[in-house]
Coordinates of C-alpha atoms and ligand atoms in Angstrom, one line a residue:
M34 CA 0.0 0.0 0.0
K35 CA 1.2 3.4 -0.9
R36 CA 1.7 5.8 2.0
T37 CA 1.7 9.6 1.4
E38 CA 3.0 11.8 4.2
L39 CA 0.6 14.6 5.0
N40 CA 3.7 16.9 5.1
A41 CA 4.1 16.3 1.3
L42 CA 0.5 17.4 0.7
G43 CA 0.3 20.4 3.0
E44 CA -2.7 21.8 4.8
F45 CA -4.0 23.4 1.6
G46 CA -3.2 20.4 -0.5
L47 CA -5.3 18.2 1.7
I48 CA -8.2 20.7 1.7
K49 CA -8.0 21.0 -2.1
E50 CA -8.3 17.2 -2.3
I51 CA -11.3 17.1 -0.1
Q52 CA -12.8 20.0 -2.2
D53 CA -12.3 18.2 -5.4
N54 CA -14.1 15.1 -4.2
A55 CA -17.0 17.0 -2.7
K56 CA -19.9 16.9 -5.1
L57 CA -22.6 19.5 -4.7
H58 CA -26.2 18.3 -5.0
H59 CA -28.2 21.5 -4.3
S60 CA -28.4 24.6 -6.4
E61 CA -28.9 26.6 -3.1
T62 CA -25.3 25.9 -2.3
L63 CA -23.8 28.9 -3.9
K64 CA -20.3 28.4 -2.4
G65 CA -18.9 25.2 -0.8
I66 CA -15.4 24.6 0.3
G67 CA -12.9 27.2 -0.5
D68 CA -13.7 30.5 1.1
D69 CA -13.9 31.9 4.8
A70 CA -17.5 30.6 4.9
A71 CA -19.9 28.6 2.7
V72 CA -22.8 30.6 1.1
I73 CA -26.4 29.2 0.9
E74 CA -29.3 30.7 -0.8
A75 CA -32.2 31.4 1.6
G76 CA -35.1 33.2 0.0
D77 CA -34.4 36.9 -0.5
H78 CA -31.0 36.7 1.2
V79 CA -28.1 34.2 1.8
K80 CA -26.8 32.4 4.8
V81 CA -23.1 32.0 5.4
V82 CA -21.7 29.1 7.5
T83 CA -18.3 28.5 8.9
T84 CA -16.6 26.2 11.4
D85 CA -13.3 26.4 13.3
M86 CA -11.9 23.9 15.8
L87 CA -9.5 24.7 18.6
V88 CA -7.3 22.0 20.1
E89 CA -5.4 22.1 23.5
G90 CA -1.7 21.9 23.0
V91 CA -2.1 22.9 19.4
H92 CA -4.0 26.2 19.2
F93 CA -3.9 27.0 23.0
D94 CA -1.9 26.4 26.2
L95 CA -3.9 26.5 29.3
S96 CA -0.8 27.3 31.4
Y97 CA -1.1 30.9 30.2
V98 CA -4.5 31.2 28.4
P99 CA -7.3 32.1 30.9
L100 CA -10.4 30.0 30.2
K101 CA -12.6 33.1 30.1
H102 CA -10.4 34.5 27.2
L103 CA -10.4 31.1 25.5
G104 CA -14.2 31.0 25.5
Y105 CA -14.3 34.5 24.1
K106 CA -11.7 33.8 21.4
S107 CA -13.4 30.5 20.3
V108 CA -16.4 32.7 19.3
V109 CA -14.4 35.5 17.9
V110 CA -12.4 33.5 15.4
N111 CA -15.6 32.2 13.8
I112 CA -17.3 35.7 13.8
S113 CA -14.1 36.9 12.0
D114 CA -14.8 34.4 9.0
I115 CA -18.4 35.6 8.9
A116 CA -17.1 39.2 8.7
A117 CA -14.7 38.1 6.0
M118 CA -17.7 37.3 3.8
N119 CA -19.1 40.8 4.5
A120 CA -22.1 39.2 6.3
I121 CA -23.6 39.8 9.8
P122 CA -23.2 36.9 12.4
K123 CA -26.5 35.7 13.9
Q124 CA -26.1 32.3 15.5
I125 CA -23.4 29.8 16.7
T126 CA -23.3 26.2 17.8
M127 CA -20.5 25.1 20.1
S128 CA -19.2 21.6 20.8
V129 CA -16.8 20.8 23.6
A130 CA -14.8 17.7 24.4
I131 CA -13.7 18.0 28.1
S132 CA -11.5 15.7 30.2
N133 CA -12.2 15.1 33.9
R134 CA -9.3 17.3 34.8
F135 CA -11.7 20.2 34.5
S136 CA -14.1 21.3 37.3
K137 CA -17.5 22.7 36.9
E138 CA -16.1 26.1 38.0
A139 CA -13.5 25.9 35.2
I140 CA -16.2 25.2 32.5
D141 CA -18.3 28.1 34.0
E142 CA -15.3 30.4 33.5
F143 CA -14.9 29.2 29.8
Y144 CA -18.7 29.8 29.2
E145 CA -18.5 33.3 30.8
G146 CA -16.1 34.1 28.0
V147 CA -18.4 32.5 25.4
F148 CA -21.4 34.4 26.6
T149 CA -19.5 37.7 26.8
A150 CA -18.6 37.3 23.1
C151 CA -22.3 36.4 22.3
E152 CA -23.3 39.7 24.0
Q153 CA -20.6 41.7 22.2
Y154 CA -21.4 40.5 18.8
K155 CA -25.1 39.9 19.3
V156 CA -25.1 36.2 18.4
D157 CA -27.3 33.4 19.8
L158 CA -25.8 30.2 21.0
I159 CA -28.4 27.8 19.6
G160 CA -26.8 24.3 20.1
G161 CA -23.8 22.0 20.1
D162 CA -22.6 18.8 21.6
T163 CA -20.8 17.8 24.8
T164 CA -18.4 14.9 25.1
S165 CA -15.6 13.6 27.1
S166 CA -11.9 13.8 26.0
R167 CA -9.1 11.4 27.1
S168 CA -6.6 14.0 26.7
G169 CA -6.9 17.7 25.9
F170 CA -9.8 20.3 25.7
V171 CA -11.3 20.5 22.2
I172 CA -13.6 23.2 21.0
S173 CA -15.5 23.3 17.8
V174 CA -17.7 26.3 16.8
T175 CA -19.9 26.8 13.9
A176 CA -21.1 30.3 13.1
I177 CA -24.1 31.3 10.9
G178 CA -24.5 34.8 9.4
E179 CA -26.7 36.6 6.9
A180 CA -26.3 39.0 4.0
K181 CA -27.9 40.1 0.8
K182 CA -26.6 38.0 -2.1
E183 CA -25.0 41.1 -3.7
E184 CA -23.3 42.1 -0.4
V185 CA -21.3 38.7 -0.1
V186 CA -17.6 39.2 -0.8
Y187 CA -15.5 36.3 -1.8
R188 CA -11.7 35.6 -1.9
N189 CA -11.5 35.0 -5.7
T190 CA -12.8 38.2 -7.1
A191 CA -9.9 40.7 -6.8
K192 CA -9.3 42.7 -10.0
D193 CA -6.6 44.4 -11.8
K194 CA -5.5 47.8 -10.2
D195 CA -7.6 47.2 -7.1
I196 CA -6.2 48.6 -3.9
I197 CA -5.1 46.1 -1.2
C198 CA -6.3 47.3 2.3
A199 CA -5.7 45.9 5.8
T200 CA -7.5 46.9 9.0
G201 CA -5.9 47.6 12.3
D202 CA -2.3 46.5 12.9
L203 CA -0.7 43.2 12.2
G204 CA 1.8 40.9 13.8
G205 CA 1.0 41.9 17.3
A206 CA -0.7 38.6 18.3
Y207 CA 2.4 36.7 17.3
V208 CA 4.6 38.9 19.4
G209 CA 2.2 38.4 22.3
L210 CA 2.5 34.7 21.9
Q211 CA 6.3 34.9 21.9
V212 CA 6.2 36.9 25.2
L213 CA 3.7 34.4 26.8
E214 CA 5.8 31.4 25.6
R215 CA 9.0 33.0 27.1
E216 CA 7.3 33.8 30.4
K217 CA 6.1 30.2 30.6
Q218 CA 9.7 28.9 30.1
E219 CA 11.0 31.3 32.7
F220 CA 8.3 30.2 35.1
L221 CA 9.1 26.5 34.5
S222 CA 12.7 27.1 35.4
N223 CA 11.9 29.3 38.4
P224 CA 8.4 28.7 39.8
N225 CA 8.8 31.5 42.3
M226 CA 9.1 34.1 39.5
Q227 CA 6.1 36.4 38.9
P228 CA 5.5 37.1 35.3
Q229 CA 6.0 40.8 34.4
L230 CA 3.6 41.3 31.6
D231 CA 2.5 45.1 32.1
R232 CA 4.9 46.3 29.5
F233 CA 3.6 43.9 27.0
E234 CA -0.1 44.3 27.7
Y235 CA -1.1 45.4 24.2
V236 CA 0.6 42.5 22.3
V237 CA -0.4 39.9 25.0
M238 CA -4.1 41.0 24.7
R239 CA -3.9 40.9 20.9
Q240 CA -3.1 37.2 21.3
L241 CA -5.4 36.4 24.3
K242 CA -8.5 38.5 23.4
P243 CA -8.7 39.2 19.7
E244 CA -11.7 41.0 18.2
A245 CA -13.6 40.4 14.9
R246 CA -13.7 43.5 12.8
M247 CA -17.5 43.7 12.5
D248 CA -17.2 47.4 13.1
L249 CA -15.7 47.7 9.5
I250 CA -18.4 45.6 8.0
H251 CA -21.0 47.9 9.4
E252 CA -19.1 50.9 8.1
F253 CA -18.8 49.4 4.6
R254 CA -22.7 49.3 4.6
E255 CA -22.9 53.0 5.7
L256 CA -20.3 54.1 3.2
G257 CA -21.9 52.0 0.4
I258 CA -18.7 50.1 -0.2
V259 CA -18.5 46.4 -1.3
P260 CA -15.0 45.2 -1.3
T261 CA -14.0 43.4 -4.5
S262 CA -12.5 40.6 -2.4
M263 CA -11.9 39.8 1.2
I264 CA -10.4 37.3 3.7
D265 CA -9.7 37.5 7.4
I266 CA -6.0 37.4 8.6
S267 CA -5.8 34.3 10.7
D268 CA -2.6 32.9 9.3
G269 CA -0.4 35.9 8.6
L270 CA -0.5 38.4 5.7
A271 CA 1.5 36.3 3.4
S272 CA -0.7 33.3 3.4
E273 CA -3.9 35.4 3.1
I274 CA -2.8 37.7 0.2
L275 CA -1.8 34.5 -1.6
H276 CA -5.2 33.0 -1.0
I277 CA -6.7 36.1 -2.7
T278 CA -4.2 36.3 -5.6
R279 CA -4.2 32.6 -6.4
S280 CA -8.0 32.2 -6.3
S281 CA -8.5 35.4 -8.3
G282 CA -5.9 34.5 -10.8
V283 CA -3.9 37.8 -10.3
G284 CA -0.6 39.0 -8.9
A285 CA 0.0 41.7 -6.3
V286 CA 2.6 44.2 -5.0
L287 CA 3.0 45.0 -1.3
F288 CA 4.9 47.9 0.1
E289 CA 6.9 47.1 3.3
D290 CA 6.7 50.7 4.5
K291 CA 2.9 50.6 4.4
L292 CA 2.5 47.5 6.6
P293 CA 0.5 48.5 9.7
I294 CA 2.8 48.0 12.7
E295 CA 1.9 49.1 16.2
K296 CA 4.3 51.0 18.5
Q297 CA 4.3 48.5 21.4
M298 CA 4.9 45.6 19.1
L299 CA 7.9 47.3 17.6
E300 CA 9.2 48.3 21.1
T301 CA 8.8 44.7 22.3
L302 CA 10.7 43.3 19.3
T303 CA 13.5 45.8 19.7
S304 CA 13.9 45.2 23.4
E305 CA 13.1 41.6 23.7
F306 CA 13.3 39.6 20.4
E307 CA 15.9 41.4 18.3
N308 CA 16.2 38.5 15.9
L309 CA 12.6 38.9 14.8
S310 CA 11.8 41.6 12.2
A311 CA 8.4 43.4 12.4
S312 CA 7.8 42.5 8.7
T313 CA 8.4 38.7 9.3
C314 CA 5.8 38.9 12.2
V315 CA 3.3 40.7 10.0
L316 CA 3.8 38.3 7.1
N317 CA 4.2 35.0 8.8
G318 CA 2.7 35.5 12.2
G319 CA -1.0 34.9 12.7
E320 CA -4.1 35.3 14.7
D321 CA -4.6 39.0 14.3
Y322 CA -8.1 38.4 13.0
E323 CA -8.0 41.7 11.0
L324 CA -9.5 42.0 7.5
L325 CA -7.5 41.9 4.3
F326 CA -9.5 43.3 1.3
T327 CA -9.4 44.9 -2.0
I328 CA -11.3 47.8 -3.3
S329 CA -11.8 49.4 -6.6
Q330 CA -10.2 52.8 -7.3
E331 CA -13.6 54.5 -7.1
D332 CA -14.2 53.2 -3.6
Y333 CA -10.7 54.3 -2.5
E334 CA -11.9 57.9 -2.5
K335 CA -14.5 57.0 0.2
I336 CA -12.1 55.5 2.7
K337 CA -8.7 57.0 1.9
T338 CA -8.6 59.0 5.1
H339 CA -10.0 56.2 7.3
K340 CA -7.8 56.0 10.5
D341 CA -8.0 52.2 10.9
I342 CA -7.4 51.1 7.4
S343 CA -3.9 50.9 5.7
F344 CA -3.4 50.8 1.9
I345 CA -0.6 48.4 1.7
G346 CA -0.4 47.5 -2.1
Y347 CA -2.2 46.9 -5.3
I348 CA -3.4 44.0 -7.5
D349 CA -1.6 43.5 -10.9
S350 CA -3.3 41.0 -13.3
N351 CA -0.2 40.9 -15.5
M352 CA 2.0 39.6 -12.6
K353 CA 2.4 36.2 -11.2
G354 CA 2.6 35.8 -7.4
V355 CA 3.1 38.4 -4.7
K356 CA 6.1 40.8 -4.5
L357 CA 7.1 42.8 -1.5
K358 CA 8.8 46.1 -2.2
T359 CA 11.1 46.6 0.9
R360 CA 12.1 49.8 2.5
A361 CA 15.6 49.3 0.9
E362 CA 13.8 49.3 -2.5
Q363 CA 14.4 45.6 -3.1
I364 CA 11.8 43.4 -4.6
I365 CA 11.2 40.0 -2.8
D366 CA 8.9 37.1 -3.5
V367 CA 6.2 36.6 -0.8
E368 CA 5.7 33.0 0.1
A369 CA 3.5 31.6 2.7
Q370 CA 5.0 29.2 5.2
G371 CA 1.7 27.3 5.7
W372 CA 1.8 26.1 2.1
V373 CA 4.8 23.9 2.6
H374 CA 4.5 22.3 6.0
F375 CA 1.7 20.5 7.5
R376 CA 1.9 22.8 10.5
D377 CA 0.5 22.0 13.9
S378 CA -1.8 25.1 13.8
L379 CA -4.1 24.1 11.0
Ligands
LIG700 P1 -10.1 29.8 7.4 O1 -8.7 30.0 7.7 O2 -10.8 31.0 6.8 O3 -10.9 29.2 8.6 P2 -9.5 27.3 6.2 O4 -8.1 27.5 5.6 O5 -9.5 26.6 7.6 O6 -10.2 28.7 6.3 O7 -10.4 26.5 5.3 C1 -10.5 26.9 3.9 C2 -11.7 26.3 3.3 O8 -11.6 24.8 3.4 C3 -13.0 26.5 4.0 O9 -14.0 26.5 3.0 C4 -13.3 25.4 4.9 O10 -14.7 25.2 5.2 C5 -12.7 24.2 4.1 N1 -12.2 23.1 4.9 C6 -11.2 23.0 5.7 N2 -11.0 21.8 6.2 C7 -12.1 21.0 5.8 C8 -12.4 19.6 5.9 N3 -11.8 18.8 6.6 N4 -13.5 19.2 5.1 C9 -14.2 20.1 4.3 N5 -13.9 21.3 4.2 C10 -12.8 21.8 4.8
LIG701 MG1 -10.8 33.0 7.4

């Protein structure tokens, strides 16, 4: 029997194969596998549906992640995929696999975070499943959202000369993770040590308590903007821009000096992790849950002074791949790390 290592296929290779084998039976299924969420026709509007799973030891480490934050984040990462479709989240289901290591109080704390997020994003928890786990804590959330058919924004519709935009700042969640991991190692070698996280509060909170950018989705409606393509930034900018360009059949240019980098993130890198460059964290870090989208030149006029949107590059349909123009005016190829290795953090 032939044996193919998953490493050889990669995360996206595996998904591609599942996608190729999944036959659609219903004309209501407007979009199946291949975007941030599936799109289903539902009368005069469409429903969007997305699922994400979080596994202890792979996606989170309970030695430094408070359960309340974990509950909040499990909801937020799914809302972010609904936002990436330019849709409004309405309901979630949540399934949990729990080991007897957890007390009732611990589960209560987790659900306090879940319900705080449900309140914040006005979504209803409508079901799920509860089961036991022999080892770690596993959480699977499905989110359902709604939009008008013409409002839905896909990954694969970026056009020549569109402007590439990113919300907020990028790379911070990854730097926060580096801080938390380092504090954990220091604590393990000296359990009397008290972690000193005050100086790193912004980046640590980017990692522990991300938000989905529903504020921008509402603003798009107010401004009459429909992005030409959109994706949420869960795996780092490099991976996400390549999803947009490859699926749209276009190329892109990014400018290093336009990448949105926050002050504390930069200070933390300079003082604590001098081997890590800010651009590397932006391109290959992850879990920022900001939005990456493209807009037409006409719509650029409507948001060009927006404080929380950075204009980081443009689409070029005559180009192949994604190029980064560095501060030193060098041109380098942007590649996504996630494409090569079957990483732990699927
Ligand atoms: P995101 O990072 O936005 O959550 P993913 O990269 O996880 O997106 O998934 C990309 C697409 O592949 C989505 O449409 C998702 O539903 C689909 N997908 C991922 N894993 C599977 C699977 N095991 N079976 C079917 N579809 C999958
Ligand atoms: Mg996504």
